[in-house]
PDB file of C-alpha atoms in Angstrom:
ATOM      1  CA  GLY A   1      16.935   6.961  16.970  1.00 58.00           C
ATOM      2  CA  LEU A   2      16.019   9.979  14.875  1.00 62.00           C
ATOM      3  CA  THR A   3      12.329  10.524  14.084  1.00 63.00           C
ATOM      4  CA  LEU A   4      13.002  11.251  10.405  1.00 65.00           C
ATOM      5  CA  ALA A   5      14.774   7.897  10.020  1.00 73.00           C
ATOM      6  CA  HIS A   6      11.847   6.128  11.698  1.00 79.00           C
ATOM      7  CA  VAL A   7       9.329   7.820   9.385  1.00 78.00           C
ATOM      8  CA  SER A   8      11.395   6.773   6.379  1.00 83.00           C
ATOM      9  CA  ASP A   9      11.410   3.206   7.712  1.00 89.00           C
ATOM     10  CA  LEU A  10       7.621   3.372   8.153  1.00 90.00           C
ATOM     11  CA  PHE A  11       6.994   4.606   4.589  1.00 87.00           C
ATOM     12  CA  GLU A  12       9.438   2.076   3.134  1.00 91.00           C
ATOM     13  CA  ARG A  13       7.719  -0.720   5.108  1.00 92.00           C
ATOM     14  CA  ARG A  14      10.781  -1.702   7.135  1.00 94.00           C
ATOM     15  CA  VAL A  15       8.649  -1.104  10.274  1.00 94.00           C
ATOM     16  CA  ASP A  16       4.898  -0.991  10.839  1.00 95.00           C
ATOM     17  CA  LEU A  17       4.609   1.233  13.917  1.00 94.00           C
ATOM     18  CA  ILE A  18       6.783   4.002  15.338  1.00 93.00           C
ATOM     19  CA  VAL A  19       6.746   6.125  18.473  1.00 92.00           C
ATOM     20  CA  ALA A  20       7.903   9.614  17.533  1.00 90.00           C
ATOM     21  CA  SER A  21       8.412  13.024  19.090  1.00 86.00           C
ATOM     22  CA  ASP A  22       6.891  14.595  15.996  1.00 81.00           C
ATOM     23  CA  ALA A  23       3.379  13.665  14.838  1.00 82.00           C
ATOM     24  CA  MET A  24       4.519  14.198  11.236  1.00 84.00           C
ATOM     25  CA  ASP A  25       1.338  16.148  10.476  1.00 87.00           C
ATOM     26  CA  GLU A  26       2.784  17.248   7.137  1.00 88.00           C
ATOM     27  CA  HIS A  27       2.583  13.641   5.868  1.00 87.00           C
ATOM     28  CA  ASP A  28      -0.649  12.172   4.511  1.00 90.00           C
ATOM     29  CA  GLY A  29      -1.518   8.515   4.830  1.00 91.00           C
ATOM     30  CA  LEU A  30      -0.626   8.121   8.506  1.00 93.00           C
ATOM     31  CA  SER A  31      -2.764   7.287  11.531  1.00 95.00           C
ATOM     32  CA  ARG A  32      -1.686   8.956  14.762  1.00 95.00           C
ATOM     33  CA  PHE A  33      -2.327   7.918  18.363  1.00 96.00           C
ATOM     34  CA  PRO A  34      -1.177  10.616  20.831  1.00 96.00           C
ATOM     35  CA  ILE A  35       0.468   9.378  24.030  1.00 96.00           C
ATOM     36  CA  LEU A  36       1.630  12.475  25.903  1.00 96.00           C
ATOM     37  CA  THR A  37       2.688  16.104  25.782  1.00 95.00           C
ATOM     38  CA  GLU A  38       5.565  17.388  27.883  1.00 95.00           C
ATOM     39  CA  SER A  39       7.206  20.731  28.554  1.00 94.00           C
ATOM     40  CA  PHE A  40      10.958  21.001  28.316  1.00 94.00           C
ATOM     41  CA  VAL A  41      12.870  21.627  31.539  1.00 94.00           C
ATOM     42  CA  LEU A  42      16.251  22.997  32.494  1.00 93.00           C
ATOM     43  CA  LEU A  43      19.093  21.032  34.110  1.00 93.00           C
ATOM     44  CA  HIS A  44      21.988  22.632  35.933  1.00 91.00           C
ATOM     45  CA  PRO A  45      24.596  21.489  38.423  1.00 90.00           C
ATOM     46  CA  ALA A  46      23.693  21.688  42.099  1.00 84.00           C
ATOM     47  CA  GLY A  47      25.499  24.628  43.665  1.00 69.00           C
ATOM     48  CA  LYS A  48      25.931  26.421  40.336  1.00 56.00           C
ATOM     49  CA  GLY A  49      23.570  28.521  38.312  1.00 48.00           C
ATOM     50  CA  PRO A  50      20.634  30.542  39.588  1.00 46.00           C
ATOM     51  CA  ARG A  51      20.124  31.086  43.287  1.00 46.00           C
ATOM     52  CA  ARG A  52      16.982  28.949  43.277  1.00 48.00           C
ATOM     53  CA  LYS A  53      14.979  31.382  41.208  1.00 52.00           C
ATOM     54  CA  SER A  54      12.161  29.488  39.669  1.00 55.00           C
ATOM     55  CA  PRO A  55      11.713  29.308  36.821  1.00 59.00           C
ATOM     56  CA  ALA A  56      15.439  29.290  36.119  1.00 70.00           C
ATOM     57  CA  ASP A  57      16.859  31.752  33.616  1.00 79.00           C
ATOM     58  CA  PRO A  58      18.689  30.114  30.683  1.00 88.00           C
ATOM     59  CA  ALA A  59      20.338  33.446  29.800  1.00 86.00           C
ATOM     60  CA  GLU A  60      21.904  33.611  33.265  1.00 85.00           C
ATOM     61  CA  LEU A  61      23.219  30.058  32.952  1.00 86.00           C
ATOM     62  CA  ALA A  62      24.548  30.732  29.440  1.00 87.00           C
ATOM     63  CA  GLY A  63      26.772  33.411  30.949  1.00 85.00           C
ATOM     64  CA  GLN A  64      28.142  31.055  33.608  1.00 86.00           C
ATOM     65  CA  LEU A  65      28.484  27.564  32.128  1.00 89.00           C
ATOM     66  CA  PRO A  66      28.788  25.813  28.761  1.00 92.00           C
ATOM     67  CA  PHE A  67      25.561  24.559  27.194  1.00 94.00           C
ATOM     68  CA  ILE A  68      25.252  20.785  26.686  1.00 94.00           C
ATOM     69  CA  ARG A  69      23.060  20.244  23.642  1.00 92.00           C
ATOM     70  CA  TYR A  70      21.386  17.355  21.882  1.00 90.00           C
ATOM     71  CA  THR A  71      22.374  16.869  18.282  1.00 82.00           C
ATOM     72  CA  SER A  72      20.426  19.328  16.123  1.00 74.00           C
ATOM     73  CA  ARG A  73      19.574  16.435  13.763  1.00 78.00           C
ATOM     74  CA  SER A  74      17.133  15.205  16.417  1.00 82.00           C
ATOM     75  CA  THR A  75      13.613  16.596  16.797  1.00 83.00           C
ATOM     76  CA  THR A  76      14.334  17.346  20.467  1.00 87.00           C
ATOM     77  CA  GLY A  77      17.567  19.162  19.600  1.00 88.00           C
ATOM     78  CA  ALA A  78      15.829  21.234  16.917  1.00 87.00           C
ATOM     79  CA  ILE A  79      13.055  22.286  19.328  1.00 90.00           C
ATOM     80  CA  ILE A  80      15.633  23.407  21.908  1.00 91.00           C
ATOM     81  CA  GLU A  81      17.641  25.334  19.293  1.00 91.00           C
ATOM     82  CA  ARG A  82      14.485  27.216  18.185  1.00 91.00           C
ATOM     83  CA  TYR A  83      13.673  28.038  21.817  1.00 91.00           C
ATOM     84  CA  LEU A  84      17.144  29.465  22.466  1.00 91.00           C
ATOM     85  CA  ARG A  85      16.978  31.535  19.252  1.00 91.00           C
ATOM     86  CA  ARG A  86      13.557  32.874  20.246  1.00 90.00           C
ATOM     87  CA  LEU A  87      15.035  33.995  23.595  1.00 89.00           C
ATOM     88  CA  ARG A  88      18.092  35.394  21.755  1.00 91.00           C
ATOM     89  CA  ILE A  89      20.433  33.239  23.813  1.00 90.00           C
ATOM     90  CA  SER A  90      23.636  32.430  22.006  1.00 87.00           C
ATOM     91  CA  VAL A  91      25.447  29.269  23.101  1.00 85.00           C
ATOM     92  CA  SER A  92      28.539  27.697  21.593  1.00 78.00           C
ATOM     93  CA  ARG A  93      28.607  24.310  19.879  1.00 74.00           C
ATOM     94  CA  ARG A  94      31.224  23.013  22.298  1.00 82.00           C
ATOM     95  CA  ILE A  95      29.418  20.009  23.817  1.00 90.00           C
ATOM     96  CA  GLU A  96      26.894  17.876  21.924  1.00 89.00           C
ATOM     97  CA  VAL A  97      25.423  14.562  23.121  1.00 90.00           C
ATOM     98  CA  ASP A  98      22.979  12.084  21.681  1.00 84.00           C
ATOM     99  CA  ASN A  99      21.457  10.675  24.878  1.00 88.00           C
ATOM    100  CA  ALA A 100      20.037  11.768  28.216  1.00 89.00           C
ATOM    101  CA  ASP A 101      22.397   9.599  30.286  1.00 91.00           C
ATOM    102  CA  MET A 102      25.470  11.414  29.022  1.00 92.00           C
ATOM    103  CA  MET A 103      23.745  14.797  29.372  1.00 93.00           C
ATOM    104  CA  CYS A 104      22.797  14.201  33.018  1.00 93.00           C
ATOM    105  CA  ALA A 105      26.233  12.793  33.858  1.00 92.00           C
ATOM    106  CA  LEU A 106      27.931  15.896  32.441  1.00 93.00           C
ATOM    107  CA  VAL A 107      25.549  18.272  34.225  1.00 93.00           C
ATOM    108  CA  GLY A 108      25.966  16.346  37.494  1.00 92.00           C
ATOM    109  CA  HIS A 109      29.745  16.701  37.232  1.00 91.00           C
ATOM    110  CA  GLY A 110      29.418  20.464  36.804  1.00 91.00           C
ATOM    111  CA  VAL A 111      30.487  20.531  33.152  1.00 92.00           C
ATOM    112  CA  GLY A 112      27.530  22.641  32.004  1.00 92.00           C
ATOM    113  CA  TRP A 113      23.763  23.110  31.838  1.00 93.00           C
ATOM    114  CA  ALA A 114      21.149  21.637  29.516  1.00 94.00           C
ATOM    115  CA  ILE A 115      17.535  21.593  28.417  1.00 94.00           C
ATOM    116  CA  THR A 116      15.711  18.266  28.178  1.00 95.00           C
ATOM    117  CA  THR A 117      12.315  16.628  28.686  1.00 94.00           C
ATOM    118  CA  PRO A 118      10.681  14.849  31.627  1.00 95.00           C
ATOM    119  CA  LEU A 119      10.752  11.542  29.703  1.00 93.00           C
ATOM    120  CA  HIS A 120      14.484  11.889  29.228  1.00 92.00           C
ATOM    121  CA  ILE A 121      14.846  12.519  32.959  1.00 93.00           C
ATOM    122  CA  LEU A 122      12.799   9.382  33.601  1.00 92.00           C
ATOM    123  CA  GLN A 123      15.266   7.416  31.455  1.00 90.00           C
ATOM    124  CA  THR A 124      18.178   8.580  33.576  1.00 90.00           C
ATOM    125  CA  LEU A 125      16.900   8.838  37.152  1.00 89.00           C
ATOM    126  CA  GLN A 126      20.032   7.062  38.434  1.00 87.00           C
ATOM    127  CA  ARG A 127      22.202   9.904  37.069  1.00 83.00           C
ATOM    128  CA  LEU A 128      20.465  12.823  38.806  1.00 88.00           C
ATOM    129  CA  ASP A 129      23.009  13.132  41.635  1.00 87.00           C
ATOM    130  CA  GLY A 130      24.319  16.679  41.534  1.00 89.00           C
ATOM    131  CA  VAL A 131      21.643  17.776  39.039  1.00 91.00           C
ATOM    132  CA  LEU A 132      18.930  20.357  39.710  1.00 90.00           C
ATOM    133  CA  VAL A 133      15.830  20.248  37.519  1.00 91.00           C
ATOM    134  CA  ASP A 134      13.944  23.528  37.036  1.00 90.00           C
ATOM    135  CA  THR A 135      11.009  24.648  34.969  1.00 88.00           C
ATOM    136  CA  LEU A 136      11.678  26.999  32.086  1.00 87.00           C
ATOM    137  CA  ARG A 137      10.125  30.428  31.912  1.00 77.00           C
ATOM    138  CA  ALA A 138       6.995  30.593  29.812  1.00 74.00           C
ATOM    139  CA  PRO A 139       6.396  29.867  27.123  1.00 82.00           C
ATOM    140  CA  ALA A 140       8.493  26.740  27.581  1.00 88.00           C
ATOM    141  CA  PRO A 141       8.825  24.589  24.485  1.00 93.00           C
ATOM    142  CA  GLU A 142       6.769  21.409  24.361  1.00 94.00           C
ATOM    143  CA  ARG A 143       6.839  18.189  22.448  1.00 93.00           C
ATOM    144  CA  SER A 144       4.250  15.509  21.894  1.00 93.00           C
ATOM    145  CA  VAL A 145       4.945  11.803  21.729  1.00 94.00           C
ATOM    146  CA  THR A 146       2.765   9.947  19.248  1.00 94.00           C
ATOM    147  CA  LEU A 147       2.418   6.361  18.068  1.00 95.00           C
ATOM    148  CA  ILE A 148       2.165   6.370  14.268  1.00 94.00           C
ATOM    149  CA  THR A 149       1.271   3.737  11.688  1.00 95.00           C
ATOM    150  CA  ARG A 150       0.276   3.728   8.045  1.00 94.00           C
ATOM    151  CA  GLU A 151      -3.394   4.608   7.511  1.00 94.00           C
ATOM    152  CA  GLY A 152      -5.577   1.527   7.203  1.00 94.00           C
ATOM    153  CA  GLU A 153      -2.890  -0.797   8.582  1.00 93.00           C
ATOM    154  CA  PHE A 154      -2.309  -1.994  12.138  1.00 94.00           C
ATOM    155  CA  GLU A 155      -4.642   0.715  13.501  1.00 95.00           C
ATOM    156  CA  GLU A 156      -6.288  -1.611  16.030  1.00 96.00           C
ATOM    157  CA  THR A 157      -2.887  -2.779  17.271  1.00 96.00           C
ATOM    158  CA  ALA A 158      -1.623   0.814  17.373  1.00 96.00           C
ATOM    159  CA  SER A 159      -4.662   1.912  19.378  1.00 96.00           C
ATOM    160  CA  MET A 160      -4.130  -0.913  21.898  1.00 97.00           C
ATOM    161  CA  LEU A 161      -0.408  -0.124  22.207  1.00 97.00           C
ATOM    162  CA  ALA A 162      -1.073   3.594  22.711  1.00 97.00           C
ATOM    163  CA  THR A 163      -3.668   2.825  25.398  1.00 96.00           C
ATOM    164  CA  GLU A 164      -1.285   0.449  27.184  1.00 97.00           C
ATOM    165  CA  SER A 165       1.564   2.982  26.922  1.00 96.00           C
ATOM    166  CA  ARG A 166      -0.596   5.655  28.557  1.00 96.00           C
ATOM    167  CA  ARG A 167      -1.629   3.228  31.306  1.00 96.00           C
ATOM    168  CA  LEU A 168       1.965   2.187  32.057  1.00 96.00           C
ATOM    169  CA  LEU A 169       3.141   5.782  32.100  1.00 95.00           C
ATOM    170  CA  THR A 170       0.325   6.833  34.431  1.00 95.00           C
ATOM    171  CA  GLU A 171       0.485   3.883  36.816  1.00 96.00           C
ATOM    172  CA  ARG A 172       4.158   2.932  36.886  1.00 95.00           C
ATOM    173  CA  TYR A 173       6.600   5.389  35.363  1.00 94.00           C
ATOM    174  CA  LEU A 174       5.265   8.849  36.181  1.00 94.00           C
ATOM    175  CA  PRO A 175       5.014   8.033  39.898  1.00 95.00           C
ATOM    176  CA  GLN A 176       8.746   7.153  39.802  1.00 93.00           C
ATOM    177  CA  LEU A 177       9.553  10.417  38.040  1.00 93.00           C
ATOM    178  CA  VAL A 178       7.437  12.556  40.366  1.00 94.00           C
ATOM    179  CA  ALA A 179       8.893  10.815  43.443  1.00 93.00           C
ATOM    180  CA  ALA A 180      12.398  11.782  42.257  1.00 91.00           C
ATOM    181  CA  VAL A 181      11.515  15.258  40.912  1.00 91.00           C
ATOM    182  CA  PRO A 182       8.094  16.443  42.217  1.00 91.00           C
ATOM    183  CA  ALA A 183       7.968  19.456  39.865  1.00 87.00           C
ATOM    184  CA  MET A 184       7.673  17.082  36.896  1.00 90.00           C
ATOM    185  CA  ALA A 185       4.017  16.423  37.775  1.00 90.00           C
ATOM    186  CA  ARG A 186       3.180  19.774  36.132  1.00 90.00           C
ATOM    187  CA  GLU A 187       5.425  19.299  33.113  1.00 92.00           C
ATOM    188  CA  ILE A 188       3.989  16.136  31.569  1.00 93.00           C
ATOM    189  CA  GLU A 189       0.427  15.359  30.533  1.00 94.00           C
ATOM    190  CA  ILE A 190      -0.721  11.932  29.433  1.00 94.00           C
ATOM    191  CA  THR A 191      -3.233  12.097  26.593  1.00 93.00           C
ATOM    192  CA  THR A 192      -6.652  10.722  27.427  1.00 86.00           C
ATOM    193  CA  ASP A 193      -8.373   8.269  25.077  1.00 68.00           C
TER     194      ASP A 193
END
């Protein structure tokens, strides 16, 4: 779901804990437990796009293929839009998705190129056939994933959940991601306690 909706649910006491891609630092009264920071990466169809230049050039891809974007209502989509504006890369609003599975499927079928995160790639490892994953030229955008609760409430539980999340990512899920896409080892950093 969208981070802003989750934060609203947290403040209105419909939920007690959220995991968000925005630490919501502008809001008082919240306790934050960082889980990870990750750099965004570029996806393009195998056999199309740059001739294995690394890092890949989004401007070159923008001239060759349509851009597949996340909805700009999402934190991830907004970060990507700011990055493209900073690079002065203009892309049409032709294709917009709300999940990584659809994005990877479209890229794998040669429909276009995209920018996403290592965690989103982890969610969709089974859809990487025909997809090349490249680093973005510096400075690549980053996002942090944080567990958030109301200050003074559920902080012990939140701390335990954040610790367990980091452990599971480190021991189980990141090895799967790195086995499938070795370059991702440099693009994601688990926060230490």
